[in-house]
Coordinates of N, CA and C in Angstrom, one line a residue:
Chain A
X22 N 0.8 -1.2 0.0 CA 0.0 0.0 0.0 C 0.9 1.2 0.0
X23 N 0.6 2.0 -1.1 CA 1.1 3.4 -0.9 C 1.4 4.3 0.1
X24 N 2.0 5.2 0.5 CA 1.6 5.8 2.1 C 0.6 6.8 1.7
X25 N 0.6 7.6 0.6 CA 0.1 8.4 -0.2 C -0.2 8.0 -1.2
X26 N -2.2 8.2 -1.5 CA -2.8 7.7 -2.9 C -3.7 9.1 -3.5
X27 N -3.7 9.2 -4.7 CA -3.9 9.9 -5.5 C -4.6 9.5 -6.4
X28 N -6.0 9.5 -7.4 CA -6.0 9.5 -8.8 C -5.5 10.1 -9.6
X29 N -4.5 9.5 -10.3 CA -3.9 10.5 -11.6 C -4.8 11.0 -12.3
X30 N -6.0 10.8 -13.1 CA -6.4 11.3 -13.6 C -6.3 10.8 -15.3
X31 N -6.4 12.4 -15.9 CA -6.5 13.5 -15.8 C -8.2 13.7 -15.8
X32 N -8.4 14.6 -14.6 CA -9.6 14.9 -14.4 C -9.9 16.1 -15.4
X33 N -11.0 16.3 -15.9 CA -11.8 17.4 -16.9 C -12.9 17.8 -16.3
X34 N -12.8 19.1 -15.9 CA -14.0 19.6 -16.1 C -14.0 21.4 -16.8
X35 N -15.3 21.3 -17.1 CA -15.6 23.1 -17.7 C -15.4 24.3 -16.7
X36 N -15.0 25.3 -17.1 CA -14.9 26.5 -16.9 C -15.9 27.2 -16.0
X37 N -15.7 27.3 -14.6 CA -16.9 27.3 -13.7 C -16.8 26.9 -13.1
X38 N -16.8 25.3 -13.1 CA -17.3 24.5 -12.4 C -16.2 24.2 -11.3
X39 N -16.9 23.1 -10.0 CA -16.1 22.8 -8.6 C -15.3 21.6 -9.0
X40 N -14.3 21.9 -9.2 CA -13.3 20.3 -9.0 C -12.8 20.2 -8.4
X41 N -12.9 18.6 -7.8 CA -12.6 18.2 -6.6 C -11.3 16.6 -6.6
X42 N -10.5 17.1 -5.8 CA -9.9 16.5 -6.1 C -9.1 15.4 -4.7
X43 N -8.7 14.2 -5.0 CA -9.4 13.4 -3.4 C -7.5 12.6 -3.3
X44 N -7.2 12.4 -2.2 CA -6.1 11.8 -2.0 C -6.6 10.7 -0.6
X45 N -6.0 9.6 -0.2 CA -6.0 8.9 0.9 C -4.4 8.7 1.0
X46 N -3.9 8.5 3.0 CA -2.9 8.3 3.5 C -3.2 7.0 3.9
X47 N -1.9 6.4 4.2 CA -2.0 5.1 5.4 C -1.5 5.2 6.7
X48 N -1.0 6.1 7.1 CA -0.7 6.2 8.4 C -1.7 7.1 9.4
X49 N -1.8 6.6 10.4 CA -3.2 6.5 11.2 C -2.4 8.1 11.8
X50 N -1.3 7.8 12.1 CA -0.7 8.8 13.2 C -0.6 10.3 12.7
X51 N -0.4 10.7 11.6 CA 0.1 11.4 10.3 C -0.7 12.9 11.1
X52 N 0.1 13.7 10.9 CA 0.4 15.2 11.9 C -0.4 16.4 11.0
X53 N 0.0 16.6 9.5 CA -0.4 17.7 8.3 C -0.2 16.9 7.2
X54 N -1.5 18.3 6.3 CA -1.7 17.4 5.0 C -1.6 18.6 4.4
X55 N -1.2 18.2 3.2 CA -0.7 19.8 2.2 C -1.3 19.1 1.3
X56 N -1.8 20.4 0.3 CA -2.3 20.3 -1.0 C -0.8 21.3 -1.9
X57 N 0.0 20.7 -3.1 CA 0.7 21.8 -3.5 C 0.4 21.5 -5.2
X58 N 0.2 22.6 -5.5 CA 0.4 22.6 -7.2 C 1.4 22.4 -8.3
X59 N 1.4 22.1 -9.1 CA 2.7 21.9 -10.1 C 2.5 22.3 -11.2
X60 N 2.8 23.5 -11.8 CA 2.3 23.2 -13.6 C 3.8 22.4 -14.3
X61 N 2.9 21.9 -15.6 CA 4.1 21.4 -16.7 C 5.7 22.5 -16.4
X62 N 6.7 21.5 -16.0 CA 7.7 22.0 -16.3 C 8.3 22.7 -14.9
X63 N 7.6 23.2 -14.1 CA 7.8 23.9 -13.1 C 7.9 23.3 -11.5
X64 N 8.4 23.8 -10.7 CA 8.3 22.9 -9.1 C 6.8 23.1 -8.4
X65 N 6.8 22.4 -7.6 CA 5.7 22.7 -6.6 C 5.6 23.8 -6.1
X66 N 4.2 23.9 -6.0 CA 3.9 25.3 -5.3 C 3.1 24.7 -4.2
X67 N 2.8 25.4 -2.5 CA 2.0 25.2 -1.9 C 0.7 25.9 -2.3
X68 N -0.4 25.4 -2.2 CA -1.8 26.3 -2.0 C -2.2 26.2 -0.6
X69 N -2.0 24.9 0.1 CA -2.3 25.4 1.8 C -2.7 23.8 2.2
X70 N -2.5 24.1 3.7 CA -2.3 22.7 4.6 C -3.4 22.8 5.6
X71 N -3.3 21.7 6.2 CA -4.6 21.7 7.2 C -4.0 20.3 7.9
X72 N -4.7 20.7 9.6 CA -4.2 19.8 10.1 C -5.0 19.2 11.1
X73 N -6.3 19.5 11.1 CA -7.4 19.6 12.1 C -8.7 19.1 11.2
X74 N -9.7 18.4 12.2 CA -10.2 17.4 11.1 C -11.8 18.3 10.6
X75 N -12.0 18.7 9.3 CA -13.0 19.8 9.0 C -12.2 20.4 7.7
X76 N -13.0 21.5 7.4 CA -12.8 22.2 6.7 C -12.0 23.2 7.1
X77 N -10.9 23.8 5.7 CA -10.1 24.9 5.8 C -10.2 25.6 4.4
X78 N -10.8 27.4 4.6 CA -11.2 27.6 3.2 C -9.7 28.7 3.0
X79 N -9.7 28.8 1.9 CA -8.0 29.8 1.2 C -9.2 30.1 0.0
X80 N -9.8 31.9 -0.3 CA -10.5 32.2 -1.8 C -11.1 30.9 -2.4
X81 N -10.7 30.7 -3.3 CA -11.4 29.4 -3.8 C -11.6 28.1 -4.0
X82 N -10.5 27.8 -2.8 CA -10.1 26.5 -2.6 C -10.7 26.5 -1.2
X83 N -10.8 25.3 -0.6 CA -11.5 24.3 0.3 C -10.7 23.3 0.3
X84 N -9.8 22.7 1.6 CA -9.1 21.5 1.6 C -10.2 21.0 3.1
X85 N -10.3 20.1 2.9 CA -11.2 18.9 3.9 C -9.9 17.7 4.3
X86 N -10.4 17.5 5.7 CA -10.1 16.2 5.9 C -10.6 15.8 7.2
X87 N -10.4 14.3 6.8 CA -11.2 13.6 7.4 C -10.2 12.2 8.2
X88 N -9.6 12.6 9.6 CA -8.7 11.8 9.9 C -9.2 10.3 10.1
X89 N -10.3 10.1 10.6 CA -11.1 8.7 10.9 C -11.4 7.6 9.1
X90 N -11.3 8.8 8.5 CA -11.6 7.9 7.0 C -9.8 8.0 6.1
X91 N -9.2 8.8 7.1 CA -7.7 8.9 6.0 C -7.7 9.5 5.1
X92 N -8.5 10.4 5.4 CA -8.9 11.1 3.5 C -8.8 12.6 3.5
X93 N -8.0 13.2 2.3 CA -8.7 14.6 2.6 C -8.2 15.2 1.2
X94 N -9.0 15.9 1.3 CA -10.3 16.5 0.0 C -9.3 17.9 -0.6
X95 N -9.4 18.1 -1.8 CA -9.1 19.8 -2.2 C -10.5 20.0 -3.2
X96 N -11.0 21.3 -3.1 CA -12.5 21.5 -3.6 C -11.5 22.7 -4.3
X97 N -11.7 23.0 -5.7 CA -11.5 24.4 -6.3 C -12.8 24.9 -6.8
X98 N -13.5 25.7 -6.4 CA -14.6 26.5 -7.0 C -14.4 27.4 -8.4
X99 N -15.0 27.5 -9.1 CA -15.6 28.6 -10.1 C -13.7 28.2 -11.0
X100 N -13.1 27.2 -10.9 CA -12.3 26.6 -11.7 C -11.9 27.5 -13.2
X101 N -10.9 27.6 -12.6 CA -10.5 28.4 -14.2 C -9.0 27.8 -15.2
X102 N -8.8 28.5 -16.4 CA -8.4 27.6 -17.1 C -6.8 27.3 -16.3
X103 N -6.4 28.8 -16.0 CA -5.3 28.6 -15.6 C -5.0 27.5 -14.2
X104 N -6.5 27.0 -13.9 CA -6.0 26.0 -12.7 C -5.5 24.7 -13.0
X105 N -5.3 24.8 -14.5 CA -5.0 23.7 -15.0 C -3.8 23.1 -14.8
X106 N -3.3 22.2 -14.1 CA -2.1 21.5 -13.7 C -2.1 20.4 -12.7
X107 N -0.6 19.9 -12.4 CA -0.9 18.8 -11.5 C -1.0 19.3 -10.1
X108 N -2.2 18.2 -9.3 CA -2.2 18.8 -7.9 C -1.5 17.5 -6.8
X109 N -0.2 18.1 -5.8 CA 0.1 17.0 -5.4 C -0.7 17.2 -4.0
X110 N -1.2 15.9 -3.6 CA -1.7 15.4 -1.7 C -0.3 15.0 -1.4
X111 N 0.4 15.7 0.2 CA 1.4 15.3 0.5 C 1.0 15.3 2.0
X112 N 1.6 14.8 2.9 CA 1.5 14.1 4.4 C 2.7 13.9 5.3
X113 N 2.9 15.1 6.0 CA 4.2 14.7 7.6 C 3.1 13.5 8.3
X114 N 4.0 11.9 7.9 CA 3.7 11.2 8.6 C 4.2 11.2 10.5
X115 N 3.6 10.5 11.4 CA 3.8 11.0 12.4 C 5.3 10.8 12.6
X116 N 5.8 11.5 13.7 CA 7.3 11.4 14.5 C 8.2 12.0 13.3
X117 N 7.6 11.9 12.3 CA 9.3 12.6 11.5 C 9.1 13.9 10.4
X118 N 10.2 14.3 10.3 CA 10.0 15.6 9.9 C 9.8 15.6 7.7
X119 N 10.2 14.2 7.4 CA 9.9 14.3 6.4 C 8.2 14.3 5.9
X120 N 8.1 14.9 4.2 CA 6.9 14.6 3.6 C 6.8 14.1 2.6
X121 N 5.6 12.9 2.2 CA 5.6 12.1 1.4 C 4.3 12.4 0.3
X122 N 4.8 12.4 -0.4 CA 3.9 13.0 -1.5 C 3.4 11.4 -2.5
X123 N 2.1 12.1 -2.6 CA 1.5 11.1 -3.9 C 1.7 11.6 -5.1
X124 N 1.6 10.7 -6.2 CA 1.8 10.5 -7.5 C 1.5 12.2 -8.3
X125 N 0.1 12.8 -7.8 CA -0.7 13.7 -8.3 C -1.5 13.3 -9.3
X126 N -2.6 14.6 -9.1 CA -3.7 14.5 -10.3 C -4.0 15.5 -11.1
X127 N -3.7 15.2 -12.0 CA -4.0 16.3 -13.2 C -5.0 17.0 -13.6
X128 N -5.2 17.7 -13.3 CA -6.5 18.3 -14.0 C -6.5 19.7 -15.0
X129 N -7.6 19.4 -15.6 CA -7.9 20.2 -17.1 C -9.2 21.1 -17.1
X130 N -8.8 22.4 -16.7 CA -10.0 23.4 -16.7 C -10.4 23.5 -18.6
X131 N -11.3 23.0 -19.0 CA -12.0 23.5 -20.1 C -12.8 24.9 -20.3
X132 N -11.9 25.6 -20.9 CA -12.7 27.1 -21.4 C -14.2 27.2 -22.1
Chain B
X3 N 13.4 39.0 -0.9 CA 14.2 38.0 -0.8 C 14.1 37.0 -2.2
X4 N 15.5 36.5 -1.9 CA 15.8 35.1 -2.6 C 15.0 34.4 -1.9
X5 N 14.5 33.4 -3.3 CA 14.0 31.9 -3.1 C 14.6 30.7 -2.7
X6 N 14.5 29.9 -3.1 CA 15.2 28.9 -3.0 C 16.4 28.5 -4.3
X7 N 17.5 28.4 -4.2 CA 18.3 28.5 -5.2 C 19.0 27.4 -5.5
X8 N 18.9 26.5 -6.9 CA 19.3 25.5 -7.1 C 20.4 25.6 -8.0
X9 N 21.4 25.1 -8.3 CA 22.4 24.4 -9.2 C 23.2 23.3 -9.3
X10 N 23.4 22.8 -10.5 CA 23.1 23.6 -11.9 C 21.7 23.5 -12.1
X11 N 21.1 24.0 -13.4 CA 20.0 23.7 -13.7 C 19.6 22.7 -14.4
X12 N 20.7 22.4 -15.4 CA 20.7 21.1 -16.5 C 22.1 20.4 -16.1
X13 N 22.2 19.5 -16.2 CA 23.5 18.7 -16.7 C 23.2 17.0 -17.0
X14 N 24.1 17.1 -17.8 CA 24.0 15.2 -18.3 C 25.5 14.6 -18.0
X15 N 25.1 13.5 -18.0 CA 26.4 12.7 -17.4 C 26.2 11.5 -18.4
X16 N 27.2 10.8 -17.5 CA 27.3 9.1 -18.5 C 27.1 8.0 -17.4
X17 N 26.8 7.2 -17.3 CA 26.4 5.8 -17.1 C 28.0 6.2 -15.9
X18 N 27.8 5.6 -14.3 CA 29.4 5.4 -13.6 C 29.8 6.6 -13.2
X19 N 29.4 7.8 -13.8 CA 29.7 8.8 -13.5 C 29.0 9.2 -12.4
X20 N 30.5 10.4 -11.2 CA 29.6 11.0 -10.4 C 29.0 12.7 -10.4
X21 N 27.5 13.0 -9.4 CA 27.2 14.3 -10.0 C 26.9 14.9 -8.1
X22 N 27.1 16.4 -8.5 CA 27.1 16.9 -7.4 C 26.1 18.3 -7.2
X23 N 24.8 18.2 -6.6 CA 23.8 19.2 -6.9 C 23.5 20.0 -5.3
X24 N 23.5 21.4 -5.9 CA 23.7 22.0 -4.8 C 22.4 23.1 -4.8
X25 N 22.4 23.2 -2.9 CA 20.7 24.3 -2.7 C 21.1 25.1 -1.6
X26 N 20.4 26.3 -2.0 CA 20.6 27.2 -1.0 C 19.3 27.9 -0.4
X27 N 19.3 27.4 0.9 CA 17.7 27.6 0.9 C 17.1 29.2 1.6
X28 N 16.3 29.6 1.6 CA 15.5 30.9 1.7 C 15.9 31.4 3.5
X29 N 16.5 32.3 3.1 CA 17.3 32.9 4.5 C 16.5 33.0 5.8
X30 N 16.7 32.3 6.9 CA 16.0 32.3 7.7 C 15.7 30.5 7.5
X31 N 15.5 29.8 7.0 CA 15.1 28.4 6.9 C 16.4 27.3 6.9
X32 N 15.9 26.9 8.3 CA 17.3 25.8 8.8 C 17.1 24.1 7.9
X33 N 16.3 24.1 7.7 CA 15.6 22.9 7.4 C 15.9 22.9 5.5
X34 N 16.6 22.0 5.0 CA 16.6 21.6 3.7 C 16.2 19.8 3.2
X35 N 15.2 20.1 2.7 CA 14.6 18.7 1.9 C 15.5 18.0 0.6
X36 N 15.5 16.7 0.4 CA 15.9 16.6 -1.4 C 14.6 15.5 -1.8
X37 N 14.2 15.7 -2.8 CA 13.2 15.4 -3.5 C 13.6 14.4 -5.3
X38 N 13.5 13.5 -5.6 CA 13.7 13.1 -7.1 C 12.3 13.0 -7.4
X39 N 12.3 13.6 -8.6 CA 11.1 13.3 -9.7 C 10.9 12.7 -10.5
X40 N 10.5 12.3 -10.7 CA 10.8 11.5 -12.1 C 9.6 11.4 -12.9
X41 N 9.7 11.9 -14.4 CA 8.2 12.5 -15.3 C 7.1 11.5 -14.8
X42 N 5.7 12.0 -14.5 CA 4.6 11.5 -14.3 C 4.0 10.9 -12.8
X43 N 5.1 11.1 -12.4 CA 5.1 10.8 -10.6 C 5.2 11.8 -9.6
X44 N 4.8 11.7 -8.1 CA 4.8 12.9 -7.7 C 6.6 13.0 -7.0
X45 N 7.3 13.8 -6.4 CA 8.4 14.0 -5.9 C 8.3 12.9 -5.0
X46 N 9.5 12.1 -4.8 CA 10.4 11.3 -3.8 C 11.3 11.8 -2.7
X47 N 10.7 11.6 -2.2 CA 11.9 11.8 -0.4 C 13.0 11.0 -0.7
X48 N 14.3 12.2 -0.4 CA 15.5 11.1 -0.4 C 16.3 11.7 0.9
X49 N 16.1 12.7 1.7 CA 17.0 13.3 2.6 C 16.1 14.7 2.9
X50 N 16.2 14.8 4.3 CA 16.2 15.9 5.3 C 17.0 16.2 6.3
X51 N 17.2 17.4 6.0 CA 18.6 18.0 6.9 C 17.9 19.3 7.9
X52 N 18.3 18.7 8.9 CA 17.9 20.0 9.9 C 18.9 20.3 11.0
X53 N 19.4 22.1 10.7 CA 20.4 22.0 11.4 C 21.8 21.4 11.2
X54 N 22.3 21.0 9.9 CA 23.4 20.2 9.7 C 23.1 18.9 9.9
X55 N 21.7 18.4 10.8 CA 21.9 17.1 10.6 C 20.8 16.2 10.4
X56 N 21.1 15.0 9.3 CA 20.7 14.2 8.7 C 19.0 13.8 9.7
X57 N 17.9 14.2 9.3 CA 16.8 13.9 10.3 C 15.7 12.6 9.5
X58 N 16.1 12.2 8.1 CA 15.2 11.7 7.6 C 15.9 11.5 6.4
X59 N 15.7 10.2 6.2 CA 16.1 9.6 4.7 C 15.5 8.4 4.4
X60 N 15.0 8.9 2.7 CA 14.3 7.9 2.0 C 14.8 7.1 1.8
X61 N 13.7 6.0 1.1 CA 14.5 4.7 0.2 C 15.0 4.3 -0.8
X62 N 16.2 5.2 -0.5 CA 17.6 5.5 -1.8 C 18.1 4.5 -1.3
X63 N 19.2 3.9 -2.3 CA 20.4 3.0 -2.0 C 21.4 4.3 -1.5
X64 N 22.3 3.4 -1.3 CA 23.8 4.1 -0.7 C 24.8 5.2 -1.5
X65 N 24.2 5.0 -2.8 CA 25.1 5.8 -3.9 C 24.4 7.1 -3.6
X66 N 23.5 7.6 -2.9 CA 23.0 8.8 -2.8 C 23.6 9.2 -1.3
X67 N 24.4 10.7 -1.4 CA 24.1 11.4 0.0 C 24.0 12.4 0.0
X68 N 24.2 12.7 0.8 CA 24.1 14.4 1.4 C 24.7 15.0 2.0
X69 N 24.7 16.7 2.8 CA 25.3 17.1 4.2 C 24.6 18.3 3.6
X70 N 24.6 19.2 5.0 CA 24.5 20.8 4.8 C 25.5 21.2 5.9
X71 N 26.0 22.4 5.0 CA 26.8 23.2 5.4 C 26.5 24.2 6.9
X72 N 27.7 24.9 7.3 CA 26.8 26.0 8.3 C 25.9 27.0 8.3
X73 N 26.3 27.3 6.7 CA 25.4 28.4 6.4 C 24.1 27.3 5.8
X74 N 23.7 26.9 6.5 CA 22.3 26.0 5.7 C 21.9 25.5 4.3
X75 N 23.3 25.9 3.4 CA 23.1 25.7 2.3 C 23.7 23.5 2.1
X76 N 23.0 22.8 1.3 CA 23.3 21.9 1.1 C 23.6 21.1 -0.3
X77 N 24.1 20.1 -0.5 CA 24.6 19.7 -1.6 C 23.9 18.0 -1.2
X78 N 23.6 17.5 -2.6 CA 23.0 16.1 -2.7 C 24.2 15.6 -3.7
X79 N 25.2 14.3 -3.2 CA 25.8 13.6 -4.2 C 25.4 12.3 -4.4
X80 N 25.3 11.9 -5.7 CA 24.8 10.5 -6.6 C 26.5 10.0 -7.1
X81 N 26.5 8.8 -6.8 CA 27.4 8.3 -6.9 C 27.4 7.2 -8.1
X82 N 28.5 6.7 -9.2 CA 28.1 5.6 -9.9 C 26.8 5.5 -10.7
X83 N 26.6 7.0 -11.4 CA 25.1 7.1 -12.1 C 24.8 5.8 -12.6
X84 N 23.0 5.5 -12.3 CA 22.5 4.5 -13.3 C 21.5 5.1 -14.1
X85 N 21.3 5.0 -15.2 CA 20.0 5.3 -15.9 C 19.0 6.0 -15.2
X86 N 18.1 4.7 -14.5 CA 17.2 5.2 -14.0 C 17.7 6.9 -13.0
X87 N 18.7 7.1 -12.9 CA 18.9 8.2 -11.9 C 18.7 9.2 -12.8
X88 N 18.0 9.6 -14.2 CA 17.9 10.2 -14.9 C 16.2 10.7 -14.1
X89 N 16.4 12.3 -13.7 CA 15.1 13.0 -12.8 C 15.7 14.3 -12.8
X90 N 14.9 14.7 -12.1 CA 15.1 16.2 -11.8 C 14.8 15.9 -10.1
X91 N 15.7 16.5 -9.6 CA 16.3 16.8 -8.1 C 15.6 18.1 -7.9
X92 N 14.7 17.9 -6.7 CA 13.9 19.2 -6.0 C 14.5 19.3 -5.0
X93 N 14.8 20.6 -4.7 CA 15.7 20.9 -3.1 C 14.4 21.7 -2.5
X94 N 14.0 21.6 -1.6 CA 13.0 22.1 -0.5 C 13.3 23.1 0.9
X95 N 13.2 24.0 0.7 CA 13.7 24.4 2.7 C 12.5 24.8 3.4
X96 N 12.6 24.9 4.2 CA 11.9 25.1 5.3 C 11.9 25.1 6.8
X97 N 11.2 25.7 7.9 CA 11.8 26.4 8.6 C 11.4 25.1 10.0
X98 N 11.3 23.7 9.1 CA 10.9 22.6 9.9 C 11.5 21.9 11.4
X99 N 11.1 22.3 12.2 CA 12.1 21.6 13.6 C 11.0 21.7 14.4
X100 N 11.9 20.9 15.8 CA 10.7 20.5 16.9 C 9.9 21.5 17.3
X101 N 8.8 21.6 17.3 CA 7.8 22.2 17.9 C 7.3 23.4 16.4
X102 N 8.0 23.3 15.9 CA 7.7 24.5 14.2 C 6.3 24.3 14.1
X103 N 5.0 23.0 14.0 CA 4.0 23.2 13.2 C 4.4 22.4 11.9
X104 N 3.5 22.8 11.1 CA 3.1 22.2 10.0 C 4.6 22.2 9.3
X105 N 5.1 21.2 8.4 CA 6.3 21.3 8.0 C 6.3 22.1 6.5
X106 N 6.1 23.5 6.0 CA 5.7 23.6 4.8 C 7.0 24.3 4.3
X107 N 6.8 23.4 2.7 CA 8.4 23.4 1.8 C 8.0 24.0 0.8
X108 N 9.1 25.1 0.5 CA 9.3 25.9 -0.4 C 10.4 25.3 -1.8
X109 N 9.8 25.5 -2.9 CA 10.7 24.4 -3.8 C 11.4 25.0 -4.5
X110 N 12.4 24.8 -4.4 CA 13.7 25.6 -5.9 C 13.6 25.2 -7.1
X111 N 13.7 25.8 -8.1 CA 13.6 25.3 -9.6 C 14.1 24.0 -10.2
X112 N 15.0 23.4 -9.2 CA 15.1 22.3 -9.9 C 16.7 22.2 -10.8
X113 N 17.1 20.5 -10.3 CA 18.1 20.5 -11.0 C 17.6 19.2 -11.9
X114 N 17.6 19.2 -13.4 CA 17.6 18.1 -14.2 C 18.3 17.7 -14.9
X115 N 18.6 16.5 -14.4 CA 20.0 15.2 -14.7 C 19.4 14.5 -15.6
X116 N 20.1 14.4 -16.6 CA 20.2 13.5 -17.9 C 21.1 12.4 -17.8
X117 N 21.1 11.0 -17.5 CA 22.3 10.2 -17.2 C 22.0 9.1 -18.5
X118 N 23.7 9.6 -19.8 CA 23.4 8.8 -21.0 C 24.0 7.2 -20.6

């Protein structure tokens, strides 16, 4: 099992619309969860972390999680084209200072 | 301020050969990550340094190390290139230590190794 799961994708949706995009961890103990962005070609960028189990809003993003299911959520509202890139779920598993990142998922804002 | 500053940007090597990649992380930030990418996957943990010292390392073989300097700047060496060690190396800092909070990494442009 992965420690970090992702759908690659590439998810599509239209111009407007809420895309959502879902990762699962395996470690029960696991401290913070980051959502960071990547376009083609470029490094990671953070959009924002959360570490408390609920919702956390940043303008148009929404990261959720849910420590009892291992899951947690990035919601982008009113999606625009330029949101188009890969999104990585990354996780400080517990006791250590490293973070382990999933595969990422792609997504494709349609104009 | 500077970001996070990576070199070189590009370099290729040959099969056996060794390479030496260097990061200087965002002033103020004791904490430096190294990261491999490799196209279509998300970045790999290969080393965290905090403070000069070694706090966390991935599941590299032995041909991979590290250190950081006093001035918090660090270098990643790959020893005996193989193929697959063909990626782009993400260096990370951050201001990560006991009791910090959330660990959040700032990413430098990237060094991408070509190994023929």
């Amino acid at each position: 099992q992965k420690e970090v799961e992702q759908n690659s994708g590439p998810l599509s949706v239209p111009e407007g619309a809420i895309a959502s995009l879902n990762c699962t961890y395996s470690d029960r103990g696991s401290q913070s969860f980051f959502w960071y962005r990547q376009y083609s070609g470029k490094s990671p960028e953070l959009i924002m972390f959360i570490y408390s189990n609920g919702d956390k809003e940043d303008g148009r993003f929404t990261a959720q999680l849910n420590k009892a299911s291992q899951y947690v959520s990035l919601l982008i509202r009113d999606s625009q084209p330029s949101d188009s890139a890969t999104y990585l779920c990354a996780v400080n598993p517990r006791g250590g200072f490293k973070t382990i990142f999933g595969a990422g998922t792609r997504l494709f804002v349609k104009a | 301020d500077a970001g996070v500053t990576q070199s070189p940007t590009h370099l290729i090597k040959t099969r056996g050969q060794h390479v030496t990649l260097r990061c200087s992380p965002i002033s103020g930030h004791k904490s430096v990550s190294w990261y491999q990418q490799v196209l279509g996957q998300g970045p790999q943990f290969i080393f965290q340094y905090y403070e000069k010292e070694e706090r966390g390392r991935g599941n590299f073989p032995d041909r991979f190390s590290a250190r950081q300097f006093p001035n918090y700047s660090s270098e990643l060496n790959v020893n005996a290139l193989l193929l697959g060690d063909s990626a782009l190396y993400l260096c990370a800092s951050s201001t990560a230590g006991p009791n910090t909070g959330a660990n959040v990494l700032t990413f430098g442009a990237g060094s991408r190794l070509t190994v023929l």
